[in-house]
Amino acid sequence: MYRLFLALRYLLSRPINLLGMAGITISVWALIVVVAVFTGFLDVVERHVHAANADIVVVDLPSWSDSRRLMKALRDDPQVAGTAPRLLHYGLLLRPGHRPPPAPLPGRSALHGGDQPFLFVQGIDPRAEATVTGFAAWFTDPEIPAELRANDQPLLPRGGLPTVLVSLHRMQKDGLAPGDKVVLTTARLEADTKGNRTPRKVQIELVVAGAFKTAHSGFDGNTVFVAQETLQRELFPDQPDVAQEIAVRVHDQAQLDETAARLQRIVLRTVERDFEGWGQVLTWRQKNGPFLESVQHQRALMQIVLIVIMVVAAFLMLATLSMMVNEKVADIGILCALGGTPLGVTQVFLACGLVITACGVALGTAGGIVTGVYLEEVRQCVRWLTGIDLFPIDVYNLDRVPCSIDPLWLLQVAGMAFATGLVVSSLPALRAARHDPLVSLRAG
Amino acid sequence: MSPPVLQAKALAKSYRLGKNEIPVLRGIDLSLAAGETVALLGASGAGKSTLLHLLGLLDAPTAGEVHYDGERVDQRPVGQRATLRHRQVGFVFQFYHLIPELTALQNVLLAHMMATSVWSWWGRRKRCRAEAQALLEQVGLGERLHHRPNELSGGERQRVAIARALLAQPKAVLADEPTGNLDSNTARDVVDLMFSIQRQRGLAFLLVTHDEKLAQRCHRVVRMQDGVVVS
Ligand SMILES: Nc1ncnc2c1ncn2[C@@H]1O[C@H](COP(=O)(O)OP(=O)(O)OP(=O)(O)O)[C@@H](O)[C@H]1O
Ligand SMILES: [Mg+2]
């Protein structure tokens, strides 16, 4: 009993120990809140990325492959709900006679996109595409204003010209409206009689059909849709059924990886020739792996930084505890004379450290959870007070700051704090244990 | 006749300083019966405090034995020695050794807490408080329960220390120059108090002092010189 009692008395009579406690509280709080935001953000980003991507894509298909036969083989798998062929190309999309704008500053486009005129052009079959992604909803999104809306068959030619669907953001930024003419400038490789392949400039005149919008603004900013035939006519004039990529929707998301492995075997059986490695099956997660990993990476870096803060807090606690032990070793003698053992008495100092840690962890965890729950209110309050927006939620199509508190992470943070607290309080306690209790009894 | 409360048999203690062994006690025989008061006199450095620490099991002897109620105790493990010390002896020191963060009452209560766990303390705390309060009233500090040591005079501090030594109801009190820091009037009051409690409770009382007059009030006077008992 005396250990806890004395520990509390020692601490209460020395407010400087609050410093160590505050350090632990702040580091625990920050570890919980920052990681919760990153985890919530990662969930959101994953949801948005998945919303803009088919569950599975078969990429790197050779131009000689028979896409109809392959899609039929894929649809025989019980997990496959739909397939869609795609052609993929790149190009500059400009109004006739316009010059490309200066190159954008790098940085924002990775997450946000839309700052550059150089685009991915997807040649799709709208009806098939609607069975594998939310395509049908993308050009009817309620956020698209009426004057920018496409009709319900957006990729049918208009006035003899093929059409293009452009992202809402880009249409607004470039002042485009349905019916405007644009030119897609790109190139294709042509083989001459000797087998040399040289690029040849291709320009396709297009009519803007209207706007589309997915949840993933990074995808929107970099992509336009045209009909599959539009690209096929210019790039593969003698192969009407060509597909470079096949998008697949599955029935059960939980079995995604198993399904992908099965589809990979089907693809190999169907298109393999000369062991060239044609036809790779990727889940949406694999395809966007580098992007998702970059967010995970940032979370890991933040964790490291914040753990360093915890170490700093531990040093603070070590300093205040050491000061206290220096002062209080004199009490060890009398406590022994009252019937304590030297080892038992030094546990008083251990108890001091653990009480500080426990209070710090409790406050930090409670504060972290409360902040996490009311994060959006906190953001608005900070913006109202200082004008600084901590988290630009509209960039990510969110209505509140994402935040997801993982109980396992809470336990890990608390465990980490207790471990550091234990180490930090045992150092001064061990020093006290080496102190001879009789010295202070003689000296007075 | 019952065995002595405390007994030293051929007790020896020496300290090592580098290569040299410095003998401090060289074979002390001393016994203290219940209700007996003994004064220990000796020049500074004679080894009086050292003897007290050995008798209170705070330190281990180099040779010889310490017996409590006829049983040898100096070779028991640390934990048992601490418990025995708690039950058998109360210490009073020249420099009081109160804990500055605690009030008078808390300083006394600490003696109870030493031997109880948190849970059993919770059940007993009312009774313990009452006991501690009664003791402080007995030593004349009923009005000063919630004062810190730095708000008390030397004599008052020593009374708190006495109350603390008595709370666990030990059979013996070992006092190391309890009046060494007090003026003669205060010293007399404190000593009177100690003797009256000693008589009332039938305690064995070992009093280290430099004061001949004080020593004469005890049943027996033991003189030490250079680590041996001379008379
Ligand atoms: N830890 C130690 N190491 C070496 N020598 C020690 C140690 N502790 C005490 N001594 C020596 O033991 C001797 C006896 O000390 P002790 O304190 O018992 O004397 P004392 O009789 O109580 O003296 P005083 O009347 O001044 O209190 C002294 O000479 C002291 O120097
Ligand atoms: Mg002494």
XYZ file of C-alpha atoms and ligand atoms in Angstrom:
707
model
C 0.000 0.000 0.000
C 2.696 2.461 0.995
C 4.186 2.301 -2.503
C 1.156 3.610 -4.268
C 0.394 6.081 -1.499
C 3.908 7.497 -1.425
C 4.153 7.524 -5.202
C 0.994 9.616 -5.422
C 2.161 11.949 -2.632
C 5.568 12.424 -4.249
C 3.970 13.167 -7.600
C 1.302 15.506 -6.265
C 3.879 17.572 -4.438
C 5.945 17.945 -7.630
C 3.952 19.545 -10.447
C 6.987 19.292 -12.712
C 6.066 15.655 -13.228
C 3.059 16.875 -15.180
C 5.565 17.707 -17.897
C 6.432 14.069 -18.450
C 2.768 13.175 -18.322
C 1.903 15.876 -20.833
C 4.600 14.512 -23.121
C 3.151 11.009 -23.009
C -0.384 12.373 -23.429
C 0.527 14.415 -26.476
C 2.440 11.662 -28.200
C -0.298 9.092 -27.568
C -2.931 11.560 -28.744
C -1.015 12.427 -31.897
C -0.284 8.794 -32.710
C -3.975 7.960 -32.434
C -5.389 10.958 -34.299
C -2.884 11.169 -37.147
C -2.932 7.455 -37.825
C -6.735 7.427 -37.625
C -6.917 10.171 -40.252
C -4.455 8.392 -42.507
C -6.282 5.101 -42.099
C -9.613 6.762 -42.783
C -8.120 8.545 -45.770
C -6.679 5.282 -47.063
C -10.122 3.642 -46.768
C -11.656 6.511 -48.715
C -8.951 6.475 -51.368
C -9.357 2.716 -51.770
C -13.106 3.081 -52.100
C -12.722 5.824 -54.693
C -10.046 3.989 -56.633
C -12.157 0.851 -56.679
C -15.179 2.857 -57.809
C -13.254 4.039 -60.888
C -11.720 0.660 -61.672
C -13.070 -2.706 -62.746
C -12.545 -5.490 -60.196
C -10.054 -7.243 -62.441
C -8.365 -6.245 -65.685
C -6.483 -8.415 -68.141
C -3.743 -6.197 -69.543
C -0.963 -6.539 -72.130
C -3.102 -8.422 -74.609
C -1.361 -8.862 -77.985
C -3.073 -7.378 -81.020
C -3.365 -10.840 -82.631
C -5.341 -12.267 -79.714
C -8.982 -13.089 -80.300
C -10.712 -10.930 -77.706
C -14.160 -12.428 -78.288
C -12.904 -15.947 -77.657
C -10.994 -14.828 -74.570
C -13.984 -12.978 -73.110
C -16.174 -16.019 -73.662
C -13.608 -18.214 -71.898
C -13.488 -15.767 -68.997
C -17.271 -15.600 -68.692
C -17.333 -19.394 -68.288
C -15.784 -18.906 -64.860
C -18.593 -18.979 -62.242
C -17.268 -15.888 -60.464
C -17.221 -13.655 -63.545
C -20.258 -11.372 -63.777
C -19.299 -9.405 -66.852
C -16.468 -8.533 -69.245
C -15.707 -5.505 -71.381
C -13.042 -4.957 -74.084
C -10.970 -1.780 -74.043
C -8.415 -0.055 -76.218
C -5.960 2.223 -74.456
C -4.056 5.070 -75.946
C -2.521 8.411 -75.090
C -2.802 11.805 -76.622
C -3.148 15.541 -76.370
C -6.715 16.781 -76.339
C -6.954 20.386 -77.529
C -9.424 22.647 -79.203
C -8.592 23.094 -82.866
C -5.919 25.741 -83.279
C -5.079 25.909 -79.558
C -1.578 25.394 -78.249
C -0.967 23.230 -75.212
C -0.720 25.210 -71.966
C 2.612 25.397 -70.128
C 3.574 22.296 -68.202
C 1.903 22.217 -64.778
C 3.826 22.303 -61.543
C 4.358 18.740 -60.437
C 2.918 17.388 -57.222
C -0.814 17.786 -57.084
C -1.585 15.822 -60.202
C -0.732 12.446 -58.666
C -3.709 12.589 -56.326
C -5.858 15.077 -58.077
C -5.046 14.958 -61.771
C -6.471 17.178 -64.445
C -3.724 19.753 -64.719
C -2.247 18.499 -67.952
C -3.510 18.151 -71.503
C -1.794 14.782 -71.964
C -4.414 12.123 -71.379
C -5.209 8.446 -71.257
C -7.762 7.706 -73.929
C -9.981 4.716 -73.247
C -11.724 3.217 -76.227
C -14.730 1.378 -74.817
C -17.888 -0.428 -75.725
C -20.362 1.550 -73.595
C -22.845 -1.270 -73.176
C -20.198 -3.802 -72.100
C -18.429 -1.197 -69.981
C -21.619 -0.572 -68.004
C -21.608 -4.232 -66.923
C -18.121 -4.064 -65.354
C -17.920 -0.550 -63.858
C -20.247 2.212 -62.773
C -19.826 3.778 -66.232
C -23.572 4.217 -66.762
C -23.741 6.344 -63.615
C -20.588 8.322 -64.361
C -22.114 10.505 -67.068
C -25.431 10.878 -65.210
C -23.835 11.947 -61.918
C -26.142 14.488 -60.180
C -23.232 16.900 -59.770
C -23.007 17.389 -63.526
C -24.991 20.523 -64.450
C -27.656 20.106 -67.105
C -25.783 22.108 -69.749
C -22.777 19.775 -69.542
C -24.748 16.539 -69.582
C -24.387 13.950 -72.337
C -27.405 12.210 -73.808
C -28.094 8.632 -72.768
C -26.028 7.221 -75.643
C -22.972 9.413 -75.218
C -20.517 7.634 -77.472
C -22.668 7.435 -80.596
C -21.238 9.632 -83.402
C -22.708 13.091 -83.776
C -22.961 14.798 -87.097
C -20.650 12.211 -88.624
C -17.921 12.814 -86.044
C -16.955 10.452 -83.225
C -17.612 11.722 -79.692
C -15.601 11.988 -76.505
C -16.575 12.068 -72.790
C -14.433 14.501 -70.798
C -14.244 14.784 -67.023
C -16.462 17.388 -65.396
C -13.517 19.174 -63.840
C -11.688 19.485 -67.155
C -14.781 20.647 -69.009
C -15.337 23.398 -66.479
C -11.684 24.379 -66.412
C -11.325 24.489 -70.203
C -14.776 25.968 -70.754
C -15.914 23.044 -72.920
C -19.559 22.320 -73.654
C -21.299 19.396 -75.388
C -21.050 19.824 -79.144
C -17.643 21.566 -79.062
C -15.056 20.259 -81.445
C -11.711 19.052 -80.118
C -8.719 17.375 -81.684
C -6.948 14.373 -80.232
C -3.328 14.387 -81.342
C -1.513 11.097 -80.960
C 0.700 8.697 -82.894
C 0.884 5.077 -83.916
C 3.801 2.868 -84.791
C 3.975 1.694 -88.393
C 6.158 -1.143 -89.594
C 7.803 -0.679 -92.994
C 8.884 -3.501 -95.287
C 12.195 -3.961 -93.477
C 10.418 -4.407 -90.106
C 11.455 -1.027 -88.701
C 8.695 0.625 -86.690
C 8.347 4.367 -86.962
C 5.805 6.614 -85.205
C 3.299 8.356 -87.413
C 1.223 11.310 -86.273
C -2.515 10.686 -85.953
C -5.108 13.415 -85.463
C -8.693 12.554 -84.657
C -11.394 15.156 -84.776
C -13.936 14.629 -81.997
C -17.129 16.192 -80.687
C -17.533 16.628 -76.958
C -20.482 14.451 -75.862
C -20.618 15.655 -72.280
C -19.066 15.268 -68.865
C -18.427 12.269 -66.652
C -17.459 12.057 -63.016
C -16.232 9.174 -60.860
C -15.355 9.333 -57.166
C -11.641 9.127 -57.981
C -10.606 12.583 -59.144
C -7.093 11.366 -60.002
C -8.653 9.045 -62.571
C -11.041 11.680 -63.933
C -8.339 14.262 -64.421
C -6.251 12.006 -66.632
C -8.831 10.070 -68.615
C -11.247 10.623 -71.519
C -13.580 8.039 -73.044
C -14.186 7.454 -76.734
C -15.940 4.593 -78.520
C -13.828 1.526 -79.141
C -14.286 1.868 -82.950
C -12.893 5.419 -82.895
C -9.468 4.229 -81.743
C -9.621 0.942 -83.610
C -10.214 2.698 -86.994
C -7.116 4.838 -86.592
C -4.765 2.467 -84.822
C -5.725 -1.058 -85.894
C -7.590 -0.456 -89.188
C -7.819 -4.139 -90.168
C -8.704 -5.634 -86.759
C -12.287 -4.716 -85.865
C -12.440 -6.834 -82.690
C -9.087 -5.866 -81.229
C -8.813 -5.302 -77.427
C -5.711 -4.402 -75.462
C -7.371 -4.815 -72.125
C -10.356 -6.741 -70.833
C -12.152 -5.472 -67.753
C -13.919 -8.036 -65.562
C -16.528 -7.741 -62.846
C -16.686 -10.545 -60.268
C -19.573 -11.712 -58.111
C -17.774 -12.042 -54.784
C -15.224 -9.407 -53.740
C -14.010 -11.643 -50.929
C -12.732 -14.188 -53.455
C -11.072 -11.605 -55.673
C -7.535 -12.965 -55.405
C -8.544 -16.593 -55.988
C -10.644 -15.562 -58.959
C -7.774 -13.523 -60.392
C -5.448 -16.528 -60.109
C -7.992 -18.712 -61.915
C -8.506 -16.138 -64.666
C -4.760 -15.865 -65.130
C -4.649 -19.589 -65.983
C -7.519 -19.169 -68.439
C -5.741 -16.237 -70.107
C -2.498 -18.175 -70.388
C -4.293 -21.132 -71.988
C -6.082 -18.884 -74.468
C -3.443 -16.382 -75.623
C -0.099 -17.984 -74.821
C 2.269 -18.163 -77.757
C 6.080 -18.427 -77.715
C 6.212 -17.895 -73.919
C 6.237 -14.142 -74.395
C 4.228 -13.510 -71.251
C 1.208 -11.962 -72.934
C -1.916 -11.297 -70.953
C -1.474 -10.368 -67.313
C -4.379 -10.468 -64.840
C -4.425 -7.687 -62.240
C -6.904 -6.958 -59.485
C -7.873 -3.314 -59.029
C -5.696 -3.279 -55.937
C -2.633 -4.553 -57.797
C -3.194 -2.192 -60.682
C -3.284 0.832 -58.338
C -0.724 -0.690 -55.993
C 1.935 2.035 -56.229
C -0.644 4.750 -55.592
C -2.244 3.015 -52.596
C 1.167 2.105 -51.246
C 2.293 5.707 -51.403
C -0.491 6.644 -48.985
C 0.413 3.693 -46.762
C 3.997 4.840 -46.919
C 3.101 8.296 -45.725
C 1.209 6.741 -42.833
C 4.252 4.646 -41.886
C 6.500 7.733 -42.038
C 4.121 9.668 -39.793
C 4.129 6.770 -37.357
C 7.903 6.884 -37.179
C 7.953 10.646 -36.638
C 5.365 10.398 -33.892
C 7.136 7.518 -32.182
C 10.190 9.754 -32.086
C 8.021 12.307 -30.270
C 7.158 9.618 -27.772
C 10.854 8.973 -27.233
C 11.364 12.674 -26.577
C 8.506 12.592 -24.070
C 10.182 9.598 -22.440
C 13.388 11.576 -22.001
C 11.421 14.370 -20.416
C 9.905 11.915 -17.987
C 13.308 10.399 -17.302
C 14.693 13.809 -16.422
C 11.903 14.733 -14.003
C 11.880 11.294 -12.379
C 15.649 11.331 -11.948
C 15.445 14.687 -10.244
C 12.835 13.331 -7.900
C 14.771 10.182 -7.087
C 17.865 12.228 -6.289
C 15.822 14.149 -3.774
C 14.015 11.208 -2.286
C 16.684 8.530 -1.841
C 16.984 9.891 1.707
C 13.543 8.432 2.461
C 14.641 4.916 1.621
C 16.400 4.488 4.983
C 13.429 5.412 7.111
C 11.048 3.297 5.054
C 13.354 0.334 5.620
C 13.410 1.098 9.345
C 9.598 1.044 9.295
C 9.609 -2.455 7.861
C 10.198 -2.123 4.123
C 12.782 -4.004 2.098
C 15.228 -1.914 0.067
C 13.942 -3.480 -3.141
C 10.327 -2.907 -2.165
C 11.025 0.707 -1.336
C 12.578 1.406 -4.715
C 9.358 0.182 -6.278
C 7.877 3.439 -5.024
C 9.826 5.168 -7.776
C 8.724 2.599 -10.317
C 5.144 3.226 -9.227
C 5.679 6.972 -9.759
C 6.697 6.366 -13.357
C 3.862 3.968 -13.989
C 1.287 6.333 -12.518
C 2.563 9.093 -14.824
C 2.469 6.760 -17.803
C -0.977 5.425 -16.965
C -2.422 8.934 -16.630
C -0.701 10.014 -19.847
C -1.962 6.999 -21.782
C -5.485 7.352 -20.391
C -5.692 11.059 -21.196
C -4.041 10.651 -24.592
C -6.281 7.759 -25.613
C -9.460 9.456 -24.436
C -8.419 12.707 -26.108
C -7.449 10.880 -29.285
C -10.769 9.075 -29.510
C -12.779 12.226 -28.813
C -10.769 14.219 -31.351
C -11.191 11.423 -33.879
C -14.947 11.329 -33.449
C -15.353 15.110 -33.641
C -12.585 15.676 -36.184
C -14.837 17.412 -38.701
C -16.074 19.819 -36.010
C -12.461 20.434 -34.983
C -11.542 21.191 -38.596
C -14.368 23.653 -39.003
C -13.518 25.289 -35.703
C -9.861 25.683 -36.693
C -10.873 27.084 -40.064
C -13.235 29.513 -38.418
C -10.600 30.643 -35.925
C -7.541 30.808 -38.146
C -8.751 30.487 -41.715
C -6.493 27.483 -42.211
C -8.078 24.396 -43.726
C -6.400 21.361 -42.188
C -7.827 18.910 -44.667
C -9.278 20.012 -48.016
C -12.161 17.553 -48.053
C -13.817 18.775 -51.259
C -10.744 17.781 -53.261
C -11.493 14.198 -52.278
C -15.278 14.327 -52.693
C -15.875 13.932 -48.963
C -18.396 15.526 -46.668
C -16.272 15.127 -43.524
C -12.665 14.424 -42.619
C -12.130 10.688 -42.887
C -11.137 9.051 -39.641
C -11.016 5.407 -38.732
C -9.818 4.358 -35.284
C -8.415 0.857 -35.246
C -8.736 -0.789 -31.781
C -5.631 -2.845 -32.474
C -3.655 0.342 -33.112
C -5.012 1.803 -29.853
C -3.699 -1.252 -28.031
C -0.364 -1.002 -29.819
C 0.027 2.673 -28.928
C -0.915 2.052 -25.292
C 1.440 -0.924 -25.133
C 4.251 1.103 -26.663
C 3.694 3.950 -24.202
C 3.649 1.575 -21.253
C 6.807 -0.139 -22.426
C 8.656 3.186 -22.734
C 7.203 4.315 -19.392
C 8.403 1.133 -17.735
C 11.905 1.447 -19.152
C 12.114 5.129 -18.277
C 10.924 4.664 -14.696
C 13.025 1.604 -14.014
C 16.256 3.465 -14.762
C 15.976 5.899 -11.801
C 14.412 3.150 -9.663
C 17.415 0.910 -10.281
C 19.709 3.730 -9.276
C 17.727 4.142 -6.062
C 18.013 0.408 -5.421
C 21.798 0.686 -5.382
C 21.625 3.367 -2.717
C 22.579 2.171 0.803
C 19.591 2.932 3.057
C 21.822 3.286 6.133
C 23.693 6.250 4.682
C 20.752 8.576 5.037
C 19.841 7.216 8.484
C 23.272 8.146 9.810
C 23.498 11.488 8.061
C 20.123 12.902 9.019
C 11.156 -16.695 32.703
C 10.401 -15.631 29.144
C 13.304 -15.124 26.726
C 14.608 -11.572 26.178
C 12.799 -9.478 23.578
C 16.059 -8.561 21.870
C 19.389 -10.245 22.346
C 22.831 -9.761 20.799
C 25.269 -12.664 21.106
C 28.952 -11.990 20.414
C 27.892 -9.502 17.777
C 30.713 -8.236 15.564
C 30.727 -5.859 12.634
C 33.548 -4.581 10.528
C 33.618 -2.417 7.441
C 35.969 -2.873 4.560
C 37.778 0.181 3.378
C 39.915 -0.847 0.449
C 42.161 -3.631 1.735
C 41.682 -2.800 5.410
C 39.068 -4.330 7.658
C 37.931 -1.731 10.153
C 36.310 -3.408 13.135
C 33.478 -1.334 14.584
C 31.883 -3.873 16.927
C 33.965 -6.680 18.412
C 31.769 -9.129 20.225
C 28.864 -7.413 21.911
C 26.633 -9.336 24.300
C 23.496 -7.515 25.258
C 19.970 -8.517 26.119
C 16.825 -6.534 26.579
C 13.878 -7.979 28.501
C 10.266 -6.889 28.219
C 9.602 -3.760 30.266
C 13.294 -3.096 30.728
C 14.973 0.220 29.952
C 18.649 0.262 29.031
C 20.821 3.291 28.334
C 23.739 2.917 25.920
C 26.574 5.319 26.506
C 29.795 5.736 24.604
C 32.034 8.184 22.857
C 31.301 9.220 19.337
C 32.366 6.486 16.954
C 32.087 3.780 19.585
C 29.637 1.919 17.370
C 26.348 2.636 19.160
C 24.345 3.410 16.024
C 25.858 0.437 14.287
C 24.717 -1.811 17.121
C 21.190 -0.416 16.890
C 21.055 -1.068 13.155
C 22.193 -4.635 13.706
C 19.636 -5.199 16.463
C 16.936 -3.780 14.186
C 18.047 -6.092 11.336
C 18.755 -3.109 9.108
C 22.272 -4.368 8.607
C 23.848 -7.834 8.689
C 26.519 -8.631 11.325
C 29.951 -9.896 10.296
C 29.821 -12.441 13.132
C 27.566 -13.232 16.061
C 23.806 -13.577 16.340
C 20.671 -11.516 16.901
C 17.759 -13.165 18.674
C 14.151 -11.968 18.889
C 12.155 -13.679 21.677
C 14.799 -16.390 21.870
C 14.844 -17.116 18.151
C 17.773 -16.409 15.888
C 16.704 -13.945 13.208
C 19.781 -12.331 11.647
C 20.107 -14.991 8.972
C 16.526 -14.861 7.746
C 15.849 -13.681 4.167
C 15.384 -9.953 3.526
C 11.615 -10.021 3.338
C 11.212 -11.880 6.636
C 13.689 -9.562 8.309
C 11.631 -6.596 7.187
C 8.427 -8.113 8.575
C 10.111 -9.049 11.865
C 11.501 -5.537 12.161
C 8.082 -4.094 11.530
C 6.519 -6.225 14.291
C 9.266 -6.289 16.848
C 10.989 -2.903 16.938
C 10.215 0.757 16.510
C 13.012 3.188 15.649
C 13.384 6.772 16.830
C 16.249 8.790 15.363
C 18.077 11.936 16.242
C 17.034 13.588 12.976
C 13.366 12.453 13.135
C 13.412 11.244 9.540
C 9.849 12.264 8.817
C 8.785 12.358 5.188
C 8.374 16.018 4.243
C 5.544 15.473 1.726
C 3.269 13.877 4.325
C 1.281 15.394 7.179
C 1.880 14.269 10.760
C -1.056 11.869 10.537
C 0.096 10.438 7.211
C 3.630 9.995 8.513
C 2.269 7.922 11.379
C -0.139 5.990 9.171
C 2.732 5.074 6.878
C 3.899 2.628 9.550
C 0.639 0.743 9.084
C 0.730 0.853 5.319
C 4.171 -0.758 5.221
C 2.693 -4.137 6.045
C -0.662 -4.057 4.252
C -1.687 -4.511 0.658
C -3.872 -2.002 -1.135
C -6.981 -4.183 -0.736
C -6.660 -4.985 2.939
C -5.784 -1.343 3.560
C -9.052 -0.253 2.018
C -10.965 -2.394 4.493
C -8.986 -1.255 7.506
C -8.263 2.358 6.796
C -10.873 3.803 9.170
C -9.603 1.813 12.125
C -5.970 2.622 11.286
C -6.730 6.305 11.070
C -8.454 6.236 14.435
C -5.483 4.432 15.988
C -2.987 6.873 14.511
C -5.062 9.811 15.643
C -5.325 8.419 19.170
C -1.553 7.958 19.299
C -0.901 11.497 18.115
C -3.311 12.748 20.755
C -1.452 10.716 23.338
C 1.844 12.404 22.400
C 0.079 15.754 22.622
C -0.318 16.552 18.932
C -4.095 16.219 18.651
C -4.230 19.730 17.217
C -1.505 19.216 14.665
C -2.679 16.166 12.719
C -2.599 17.855 9.344
C 0.599 19.826 9.654
C 3.600 18.997 7.548
C 6.960 18.355 9.280
C 8.274 21.779 8.211
C 5.378 23.373 10.066
C 6.299 21.601 13.320
C 8.955 22.376 15.933
C 11.791 19.938 16.643
C 10.089 18.578 19.752
C 6.824 18.134 17.891
C 8.574 16.374 15.064
C 10.180 13.961 17.483
C 6.767 13.262 19.022
C 5.426 12.407 15.577
C 8.389 10.086 15.106
C 7.628 8.445 18.452
C 3.986 7.961 17.516
C 5.106 6.455 14.231
C 7.482 4.052 15.985
C 4.692 2.887 18.279
C 1.840 2.492 15.808
C 2.687 -1.077 14.797
C 2.796 -1.979 18.531
C 6.378 -3.208 18.633
C 7.799 -4.968 21.698
C 10.967 -2.875 21.714
C 11.861 0.710 20.896
C 15.397 1.549 19.743
C 16.084 5.252 20.170
C 19.291 6.722 18.728
C 19.985 9.992 20.541
C 16.313 11.048 20.342
C 17.032 14.265 22.220
C 20.304 15.098 20.509
C 18.726 17.904 18.508
C 16.476 19.367 21.194
C 16.998 21.980 23.877
C 17.046 20.638 27.440
C 13.449 21.532 28.337
C 11.966 20.045 25.220
C 14.280 17.067 25.607
C 12.971 16.439 29.109
C 9.358 16.570 27.913
C 10.072 14.150 25.104
C 11.924 11.759 27.387
C 9.150 11.929 29.985
C 6.675 11.063 27.296
C 8.752 8.129 26.119
C 9.184 6.744 29.609
C 5.507 7.047 30.398
C 4.510 5.206 27.232
C 7.193 2.618 27.908
C 5.792 1.931 31.381
C 2.240 1.924 30.160
C 2.919 -0.584 27.395
C 5.643 -2.592 29.082
C 8.081 -1.943 26.220
C 11.706 -2.930 26.098
C 13.578 0.337 25.567
C 17.132 0.849 24.365
C 18.203 4.475 24.555
C 21.430 5.733 23.033
C 22.497 9.001 24.621
C 25.418 11.172 25.620
C 23.525 12.521 28.624
C 24.572 10.889 31.930
C 21.564 12.271 33.833
C 19.189 10.839 31.274
C 21.007 7.519 31.394
C 20.514 7.278 35.140
C 16.737 7.203 34.698
C 17.067 3.790 33.021
C 17.155 0.463 34.820
C 20.560 -0.358 33.408
C 23.436 1.571 31.871
C 25.731 -0.073 29.339
C 28.946 1.660 28.332
C 30.701 1.009 25.065
C 34.193 1.802 23.985
C 35.871 0.894 20.694
C 33.298 -1.717 19.862
C 33.148 -3.588 23.151
C 30.949 -3.280 26.214
C 33.056 -2.015 29.098
C 30.514 -2.007 31.899
N 29.580 2.433 5.918
C 30.644 2.549 6.708
N 31.862 2.308 6.212
C 32.949 2.421 6.983
N 32.906 2.787 8.257
C 31.741 3.061 8.831
C 30.534 2.952 8.073
N 29.524 3.275 8.886
C 30.068 3.574 10.098
N 31.382 3.440 10.060
C 32.292 3.662 11.185
O 31.841 2.926 12.301
C 32.160 3.610 13.453
C 30.993 3.607 14.399
O 29.965 4.413 13.863
P 28.631 4.690 14.678
O 27.787 5.571 13.859
O 28.054 3.376 15.093
O 29.152 5.448 15.929
P 28.298 6.081 17.125
O 28.751 5.416 18.331
O 26.858 5.999 16.791
O 28.774 7.555 17.065
P 27.930 8.897 17.359
O 27.820 9.005 18.826
O 28.750 9.985 16.766
O 26.611 8.732 16.683
C 32.617 4.998 13.068
O 34.023 5.074 13.276
C 32.293 5.088 11.613
O 33.303 5.807 10.976
Mg 25.325 7.373 16.325
